[in-house]
mmCIF file with all atom_site columns, C-alpha atoms in Angstrom:
data_model
loop_
_atom_site.group_PDB
_atom_site.id
_atom_site.type_symbol
_atom_site.label_atom_id
_atom_site.label_alt_id
_atom_site.label_comp_id
_atom_site.label_asym_id
_atom_site.label_entity_id
_atom_site.label_seq_id
_atom_site.pdbx_PDB_ins_code
_atom_site.Cartn_x
_atom_site.Cartn_y
_atom_site.Cartn_z
_atom_site.occupancy
_atom_site.B_iso_or_equiv
_atom_site.pdbx_formal_charge
_atom_site.auth_seq_id
_atom_site.auth_comp_id
_atom_site.auth_asym_id
_atom_site.auth_atom_id
_atom_site.pdbx_PDB_model_num
ATOM 1   C CA . MET A 1 1   ? -7.297  -15.095 -55.739 1.00 0.00 ? 5   MET A CA 1
ATOM 2   C CA . GLN A 1 2   ? -10.294 -12.877 -54.958 1.00 0.00 ? 6   GLN A CA 1
ATOM 3   C CA . PRO A 1 3   ? -9.744  -9.464  -53.496 1.00 0.00 ? 7   PRO A CA 1
ATOM 4   C CA . ARG A 1 4   ? -10.088 -9.445  -49.636 1.00 0.00 ? 8   ARG A CA 1
ATOM 5   C CA . THR A 1 5   ? -13.108 -8.083  -48.103 1.00 0.00 ? 9   THR A CA 1
ATOM 6   C CA . VAL A 1 6   ? -13.849 -4.943  -45.837 1.00 0.00 ? 10  VAL A CA 1
ATOM 7   C CA . ARG A 1 7   ? -14.483 -7.690  -42.934 1.00 0.00 ? 11  ARG A CA 1
ATOM 8   C CA . GLN A 1 8   ? -11.447 -9.580  -43.283 1.00 0.00 ? 12  GLN A CA 1
ATOM 9   C CA . MET A 1 9   ? -9.464  -6.280  -43.557 1.00 0.00 ? 13  MET A CA 1
ATOM 10  C CA . THR A 1 10  ? -11.162 -5.096  -40.417 1.00 0.00 ? 14  THR A CA 1
ATOM 11  C CA . ALA A 1 11  ? -10.321 -8.418  -38.959 1.00 0.00 ? 15  ALA A CA 1
ATOM 12  C CA . ILE A 1 12  ? -6.274  -8.607  -40.157 1.00 0.00 ? 16  ILE A CA 1
ATOM 13  C CA . VAL A 1 13  ? -6.493  -5.228  -38.681 1.00 0.00 ? 17  VAL A CA 1
ATOM 14  C CA . LEU A 1 14  ? -7.829  -5.638  -35.258 1.00 0.00 ? 18  LEU A CA 1
ATOM 15  C CA . GLY A 1 15  ? -5.887  -9.261  -34.571 1.00 0.00 ? 19  GLY A CA 1
ATOM 16  C CA . SER A 1 16  ? -2.801  -7.425  -35.517 1.00 0.00 ? 20  SER A CA 1
ATOM 17  C CA . LEU A 1 17  ? -3.100  -4.196  -33.190 1.00 0.00 ? 21  LEU A CA 1
ATOM 18  C CA . VAL A 1 18  ? -4.501  -7.202  -30.393 1.00 0.00 ? 22  VAL A CA 1
ATOM 19  C CA . GLY A 1 19  ? -1.548  -8.989  -30.995 1.00 0.00 ? 23  GLY A CA 1
ATOM 20  C CA . LEU A 1 20  ? 0.725   -5.993  -30.697 1.00 0.00 ? 24  LEU A CA 1
ATOM 21  C CA . GLY A 1 21  ? -0.944  -5.120  -27.552 1.00 0.00 ? 25  GLY A CA 1
ATOM 22  C CA . VAL A 1 22  ? -0.256  -8.179  -25.679 1.00 0.00 ? 26  VAL A CA 1
ATOM 23  C CA . GLY A 1 23  ? 2.836   -8.868  -27.062 1.00 0.00 ? 27  GLY A CA 1
ATOM 24  C CA . ILE A 1 24  ? 4.113   -5.490  -25.521 1.00 0.00 ? 28  ILE A CA 1
ATOM 25  C CA . ALA A 1 25  ? 2.149   -5.893  -22.552 1.00 0.00 ? 29  ALA A CA 1
ATOM 26  C CA . SER A 1 26  ? 4.055   -9.166  -21.816 1.00 0.00 ? 30  SER A CA 1
ATOM 27  C CA . TYR A 1 27  ? 7.567   -7.795  -22.687 1.00 0.00 ? 31  TYR A CA 1
ATOM 28  C CA . THR A 1 28  ? 6.968   -4.864  -20.587 1.00 0.00 ? 32  THR A CA 1
ATOM 29  C CA . PHE A 1 29  ? 5.494   -7.501  -17.840 1.00 0.00 ? 33  PHE A CA 1
ATOM 30  C CA . LEU A 1 30  ? 8.607   -9.664  -18.382 1.00 0.00 ? 34  LEU A CA 1
ATOM 31  C CA . TYR A 1 31  ? 10.846  -7.123  -18.450 1.00 0.00 ? 35  TYR A CA 1
ATOM 32  C CA . ALA A 1 32  ? 9.767   -5.080  -15.089 1.00 0.00 ? 36  ALA A CA 1
ATOM 33  C CA . GLN A 1 33  ? 9.372   -8.572  -13.569 1.00 0.00 ? 37  GLN A CA 1
ATOM 34  C CA . GLY A 1 34  ? 5.548   -8.185  -12.599 1.00 0.00 ? 38  GLY A CA 1
ATOM 35  C CA . TRP A 1 35  ? 5.548   -11.784 -11.248 1.00 0.00 ? 39  TRP A CA 1
ATOM 36  C CA . SER A 1 36  ? 7.572   -10.735 -8.282  1.00 0.00 ? 40  SER A CA 1
ATOM 37  C CA . TYR A 1 37  ? 4.975   -7.713  -7.588  1.00 0.00 ? 41  TYR A CA 1
ATOM 38  C CA . LEU A 1 38  ? 2.277   -10.452 -6.811  1.00 0.00 ? 42  LEU A CA 1
ATOM 39  C CA . THR A 1 39  ? 4.208   -11.321 -3.784  1.00 0.00 ? 43  THR A CA 1
ATOM 40  C CA . ASN A 1 40  ? 4.518   -10.312 -0.331  1.00 0.00 ? 44  ASN A CA 1
ATOM 41  C CA . THR A 1 41  ? 8.192   -9.808  -0.531  1.00 0.00 ? 45  THR A CA 1
ATOM 42  C CA . PRO A 1 42  ? 9.566   -6.697  0.103   1.00 0.00 ? 46  PRO A CA 1
ATOM 43  C CA . ALA A 1 43  ? 12.657  -6.695  -2.266  1.00 0.00 ? 47  ALA A CA 1
ATOM 44  C CA . ALA A 1 44  ? 9.715   -6.563  -5.470  1.00 0.00 ? 48  ALA A CA 1
ATOM 45  C CA . CYS A 1 45  ? 9.130   -2.838  -4.223  1.00 0.00 ? 49  CYS A CA 1
ATOM 46  C CA . ALA A 1 46  ? 12.594  -1.814  -4.764  1.00 0.00 ? 50  ALA A CA 1
ATOM 47  C CA . ASN A 1 47  ? 12.821  -2.948  -8.445  1.00 0.00 ? 51  ASN A CA 1
ATOM 48  C CA . CYS A 1 48  ? 12.305  0.345   -9.112  1.00 0.00 ? 52  CYS A CA 1
ATOM 49  C CA . HIS A 1 49  ? 15.473  2.699   -8.246  1.00 0.00 ? 53  HIS A CA 1
ATOM 50  C CA . ILE A 1 50  ? 13.107  5.328   -6.987  1.00 0.00 ? 54  ILE A CA 1
ATOM 51  C CA . MET A 1 51  ? 12.276  3.061   -3.926  1.00 0.00 ? 55  MET A CA 1
ATOM 52  C CA . HIS A 1 52  ? 15.860  1.916   -2.806  1.00 0.00 ? 56  HIS A CA 1
ATOM 53  C CA . ASP A 1 53  ? 16.249  4.269   -0.649  1.00 0.00 ? 57  ASP A CA 1
ATOM 54  C CA . HIS A 1 54  ? 12.613  3.308   0.967   1.00 0.00 ? 58  HIS A CA 1
ATOM 55  C CA . TYR A 1 55  ? 13.517  -0.102  0.967   1.00 0.00 ? 59  TYR A CA 1
ATOM 56  C CA . ASN A 1 56  ? 16.932  0.646   2.411   1.00 0.00 ? 60  ASN A CA 1
ATOM 57  C CA . ALA A 1 57  ? 15.227  2.803   5.047   1.00 0.00 ? 61  ALA A CA 1
ATOM 58  C CA . TRP A 1 58  ? 12.842  -0.393  6.187   1.00 0.00 ? 62  TRP A CA 1
ATOM 59  C CA . ILE A 1 59  ? 15.569  -2.841  6.509   1.00 0.00 ? 63  ILE A CA 1
ATOM 60  C CA . LYS A 1 60  ? 17.177  -0.759  9.290   1.00 0.00 ? 64  LYS A CA 1
ATOM 61  C CA . SER A 1 61  ? 13.553  0.119   10.959  1.00 0.00 ? 65  SER A CA 1
ATOM 62  C CA . SER A 1 62  ? 12.017  -1.985  14.143  1.00 0.00 ? 66  SER A CA 1
ATOM 63  C CA . HIS A 1 63  ? 8.990   -2.655  11.617  1.00 0.00 ? 67  HIS A CA 1
ATOM 64  C CA . ARG A 1 64  ? 11.107  -5.110  9.314   1.00 0.00 ? 68  ARG A CA 1
ATOM 65  C CA . ALA A 1 65  ? 10.683  -7.569  12.141  1.00 0.00 ? 69  ALA A CA 1
ATOM 66  C CA . VAL A 1 66  ? 6.870   -7.327  11.963  1.00 0.00 ? 70  VAL A CA 1
ATOM 67  C CA . ALA A 1 67  ? 5.829   -5.740  8.687   1.00 0.00 ? 71  ALA A CA 1
ATOM 68  C CA . THR A 1 68  ? 6.295   -5.969  4.913   1.00 0.00 ? 72  THR A CA 1
ATOM 69  C CA . CYS A 1 69  ? 5.536   -3.323  2.661   1.00 0.00 ? 73  CYS A CA 1
ATOM 70  C CA . ASN A 1 70  ? 2.517   -4.501  1.667   1.00 0.00 ? 74  ASN A CA 1
ATOM 71  C CA . ASP A 1 71  ? 1.202   -4.915  5.602   1.00 0.00 ? 75  ASP A CA 1
ATOM 72  C CA . CYS A 1 72  ? 1.816   -0.678  5.649   1.00 0.00 ? 76  CYS A CA 1
ATOM 73  C CA . HIS A 1 73  ? 1.312   0.045   2.061   1.00 0.00 ? 77  HIS A CA 1
ATOM 74  C CA . THR A 1 74  ? -2.119  -1.621  0.518   1.00 0.00 ? 78  THR A CA 1
ATOM 75  C CA . PRO A 1 75  ? -5.311  -2.898  2.324   1.00 0.00 ? 79  PRO A CA 1
ATOM 76  C CA . ALA A 1 76  ? -5.925  -5.913  4.588   1.00 0.00 ? 80  ALA A CA 1
ATOM 77  C CA . HIS A 1 77  ? -8.792  -7.648  2.220   1.00 0.00 ? 81  HIS A CA 1
ATOM 78  C CA . PHE A 1 78  ? -7.440  -9.436  -1.055  1.00 0.00 ? 82  PHE A CA 1
ATOM 79  C CA . VAL A 1 79  ? -9.571  -7.858  -3.612  1.00 0.00 ? 83  VAL A CA 1
ATOM 80  C CA . ALA A 1 80  ? -9.033  -4.725  -2.273  1.00 0.00 ? 84  ALA A CA 1
ATOM 81  C CA . LYS A 1 81  ? -5.389  -5.040  -1.810  1.00 0.00 ? 85  LYS A CA 1
ATOM 82  C CA . TYR A 1 82  ? -4.341  -6.468  -5.284  1.00 0.00 ? 86  TYR A CA 1
ATOM 83  C CA . TYR A 1 83  ? -6.550  -3.449  -6.699  1.00 0.00 ? 87  TYR A CA 1
ATOM 84  C CA . THR A 1 84  ? -4.312  -1.292  -4.588  1.00 0.00 ? 88  THR A CA 1
ATOM 85  C CA . LYS A 1 85  ? -1.569  -3.472  -6.264  1.00 0.00 ? 89  LYS A CA 1
ATOM 86  C CA . ALA A 1 86  ? -3.098  -2.853  -10.023 1.00 0.00 ? 90  ALA A CA 1
ATOM 87  C CA . ASP A 1 87  ? -3.399  0.802   -8.960  1.00 0.00 ? 91  ASP A CA 1
ATOM 88  C CA . HIS A 1 88  ? -0.156  1.497   -7.573  1.00 0.00 ? 92  HIS A CA 1
ATOM 89  C CA . GLY A 1 89  ? 1.891   -0.403  -10.290 1.00 0.00 ? 93  GLY A CA 1
ATOM 90  C CA . PHE A 1 90  ? -0.106  1.330   -13.482 1.00 0.00 ? 94  PHE A CA 1
ATOM 91  C CA . TRP A 1 91  ? 0.318   4.656   -11.897 1.00 0.00 ? 95  TRP A CA 1
ATOM 92  C CA . HIS A 1 92  ? 4.291   4.125   -11.505 1.00 0.00 ? 96  HIS A CA 1
ATOM 93  C CA . SER A 1 93  ? 4.926   2.661   -14.343 1.00 0.00 ? 97  SER A CA 1
ATOM 94  C CA . TYR A 1 94  ? 2.933   5.206   -16.504 1.00 0.00 ? 98  TYR A CA 1
ATOM 95  C CA . ALA A 1 95  ? 4.981   8.067   -14.268 1.00 0.00 ? 99  ALA A CA 1
ATOM 96  C CA . PHE A 1 96  ? 8.148   6.188   -14.282 1.00 0.00 ? 100 PHE A CA 1
ATOM 97  C CA . THR A 1 97  ? 7.958   5.822   -18.496 1.00 0.00 ? 101 THR A CA 1
ATOM 98  C CA . THR A 1 98  ? 6.758   9.210   -18.957 1.00 0.00 ? 102 THR A CA 1
ATOM 99  C CA . GLY A 1 99  ? 9.490   10.805  -16.363 1.00 0.00 ? 103 GLY A CA 1
ATOM 100 C CA . ASN A 1 100 ? 6.676   12.550  -14.614 1.00 0.00 ? 104 ASN A CA 1
ATOM 101 C CA . PHE A 1 101 ? 6.909   11.872  -10.951 1.00 0.00 ? 105 PHE A CA 1
ATOM 102 C CA . HIS A 1 102 ? 8.407   13.649  -7.379  1.00 0.00 ? 106 HIS A CA 1
ATOM 103 C CA . GLU A 1 103 ? 11.988  12.747  -6.463  1.00 0.00 ? 107 GLU A CA 1
ATOM 104 C CA . PRO A 1 104 ? 11.453  11.693  -3.211  1.00 0.00 ? 108 PRO A CA 1
ATOM 105 C CA . ILE A 1 105 ? 8.067   9.636   -4.212  1.00 0.00 ? 109 ILE A CA 1
ATOM 106 C CA . ARG A 1 106 ? 4.911   10.979  -2.426  1.00 0.00 ? 110 ARG A CA 1
ATOM 107 C CA . MET A 1 107 ? 2.120   9.170   -1.285  1.00 0.00 ? 111 MET A CA 1
ATOM 108 C CA . LYS A 1 108 ? -1.643  10.058  -2.708  1.00 0.00 ? 112 LYS A CA 1
ATOM 109 C CA . ALA A 1 109 ? -4.407  10.887  -0.489  1.00 0.00 ? 113 ALA A CA 1
ATOM 110 C CA . ARG A 1 110 ? -5.626  7.512   -0.715  1.00 0.00 ? 114 ARG A CA 1
ATOM 111 C CA . SER A 1 111 ? -2.591  5.385   -0.124  1.00 0.00 ? 115 SER A CA 1
ATOM 112 C CA . GLN A 1 112 ? -2.128  7.918   3.394   1.00 0.00 ? 116 GLN A CA 1
ATOM 113 C CA . ALA A 1 113 ? -5.386  7.046   3.979   1.00 0.00 ? 117 ALA A CA 1
ATOM 114 C CA . VAL A 1 114 ? -4.673  2.978   3.628   1.00 0.00 ? 118 VAL A CA 1
ATOM 115 C CA . THR A 1 115 ? -0.953  3.706   5.483   1.00 0.00 ? 119 THR A CA 1
ATOM 116 C CA . GLU A 1 116 ? -2.998  5.177   8.402   1.00 0.00 ? 120 GLU A CA 1
ATOM 117 C CA . ASN A 1 117 ? -5.545  2.658   8.508   1.00 0.00 ? 121 ASN A CA 1
ATOM 118 C CA . ALA A 1 118 ? -2.943  -0.092  8.716   1.00 0.00 ? 122 ALA A CA 1
ATOM 119 C CA . CYS A 1 119 ? -1.007  1.925   11.707  1.00 0.00 ? 123 CYS A CA 1
ATOM 120 C CA . ARG A 1 120 ? -4.286  2.169   13.815  1.00 0.00 ? 124 ARG A CA 1
ATOM 121 C CA . THR A 1 121 ? -4.860  -1.443  13.252  1.00 0.00 ? 125 THR A CA 1
ATOM 122 C CA . CYS A 1 122 ? -1.476  -2.770  14.419  1.00 0.00 ? 126 CYS A CA 1
ATOM 123 C CA . HIS A 1 123 ? -1.669  0.126   17.204  1.00 0.00 ? 127 HIS A CA 1
ATOM 124 C CA . GLN A 1 124 ? -4.794  0.104   18.334  1.00 0.00 ? 128 GLN A CA 1
ATOM 125 C CA . THR A 1 125 ? -4.855  -0.057  22.087  1.00 0.00 ? 129 THR A CA 1
ATOM 126 C CA . ILE A 1 126 ? -2.040  2.798   21.653  1.00 0.00 ? 130 ILE A CA 1
ATOM 127 C CA . VAL A 1 127 ? -3.981  4.849   19.416  1.00 0.00 ? 131 VAL A CA 1
ATOM 128 C CA . GLU A 1 128 ? -7.332  4.625   21.420  1.00 0.00 ? 132 GLU A CA 1
ATOM 129 C CA . ALA A 1 129 ? -5.473  5.621   24.170  1.00 0.00 ? 133 ALA A CA 1
ATOM 130 C CA . ILE A 1 130 ? -3.892  9.147   22.629  1.00 0.00 ? 134 ILE A CA 1
ATOM 131 C CA . ALA A 1 131 ? -6.841  9.740   19.525  1.00 0.00 ? 135 ALA A CA 1
ATOM 132 C CA . THR A 1 132 ? -7.801  12.892  20.173  1.00 0.00 ? 136 THR A CA 1
ATOM 133 C CA . PRO A 1 133 ? -7.397  16.297  18.504  1.00 0.00 ? 137 PRO A CA 1
ATOM 134 C CA . HIS A 1 134 ? -3.559  17.903  18.408  1.00 0.00 ? 138 HIS A CA 1
ATOM 135 C CA . GLY A 1 135 ? -2.830  21.238  19.316  1.00 0.00 ? 139 GLY A CA 1
ATOM 136 C CA . SER A 1 136 ? -4.582  23.092  16.175  1.00 0.00 ? 140 SER A CA 1
ATOM 137 C CA . GLY A 1 137 ? -7.631  21.038  16.364  1.00 0.00 ? 141 GLY A CA 1
ATOM 138 C CA . GLU A 1 138 ? -6.584  19.122  13.705  1.00 0.00 ? 142 GLU A CA 1
ATOM 139 C CA . PRO A 1 139 ? -7.669  15.305  13.522  1.00 0.00 ? 143 PRO A CA 1
ATOM 140 C CA . PHE A 1 140 ? -5.539  12.461  14.933  1.00 0.00 ? 144 PHE A CA 1
ATOM 141 C CA . SER A 1 141 ? -3.278  11.339  12.516  1.00 0.00 ? 145 SER A CA 1
ATOM 142 C CA . CYS A 1 142 ? 0.025   8.903   13.099  1.00 0.00 ? 146 CYS A CA 1
ATOM 143 C CA . LEU A 1 143 ? 1.529   9.980   9.742   1.00 0.00 ? 147 LEU A CA 1
ATOM 144 C CA . ARG A 1 144 ? 1.847   13.507  10.588  1.00 0.00 ? 148 ARG A CA 1
ATOM 145 C CA . CYS A 1 145 ? 4.251   12.781  13.685  1.00 0.00 ? 149 CYS A CA 1
ATOM 146 C CA . HIS A 1 146 ? 5.289   9.526   12.641  1.00 0.00 ? 150 HIS A CA 1
ATOM 147 C CA . HIS A 1 147 ? 6.141   9.692   8.869   1.00 0.00 ? 151 HIS A CA 1
ATOM 148 C CA . MET A 1 148 ? 9.736   8.590   9.250   1.00 0.00 ? 152 MET A CA 1
ATOM 149 C CA . VAL A 1 149 ? 8.794   5.332   11.507  1.00 0.00 ? 153 VAL A CA 1
ATOM 150 C CA . GLY A 1 150 ? 8.778   2.135   8.846   1.00 0.00 ? 154 GLY A CA 1
ATOM 151 C CA . HIS A 1 151 ? 11.271  4.052   6.385   1.00 0.00 ? 155 HIS A CA 1
ATOM 152 C CA . PRO A 1 152 ? 13.947  6.332   9.052   1.00 0.00 ? 156 PRO A CA 1
ATOM 153 C CA . GLN A 1 153 ? 16.983  8.069   7.316   1.00 0.00 ? 157 GLN A CA 1
#
């Protein structure tokens, strides 16, 4: 039996690393019920314990009859929606795995902009009638005054 070449050893090591990565990713995807995040089912958002209170509050809200989590928290267009879902999923997984997250969970600026846009889209006629600077001259923001609407406590 001849000794293996550097090229063969490199192929074995790279193949093993790729296989290990695919195996870990597959296990994580299955364990975390990853397929459920590809749907519009609000219960999927409650797969993580930190989202239980938000989900339960949404169940009690008036928005339950007209909007799912994705309607308010992801852009309407297909590519942007699934990009946002993947981005949120990755960073939520990272934060929960490392334990580096704020409880209660907080939205980042990009997520707030998506939700603000959703409010303005669904409630366009009302927003057009009142969209002026409020008090301190700050720009009009639905979320500043109505941050508990979709998730009342």
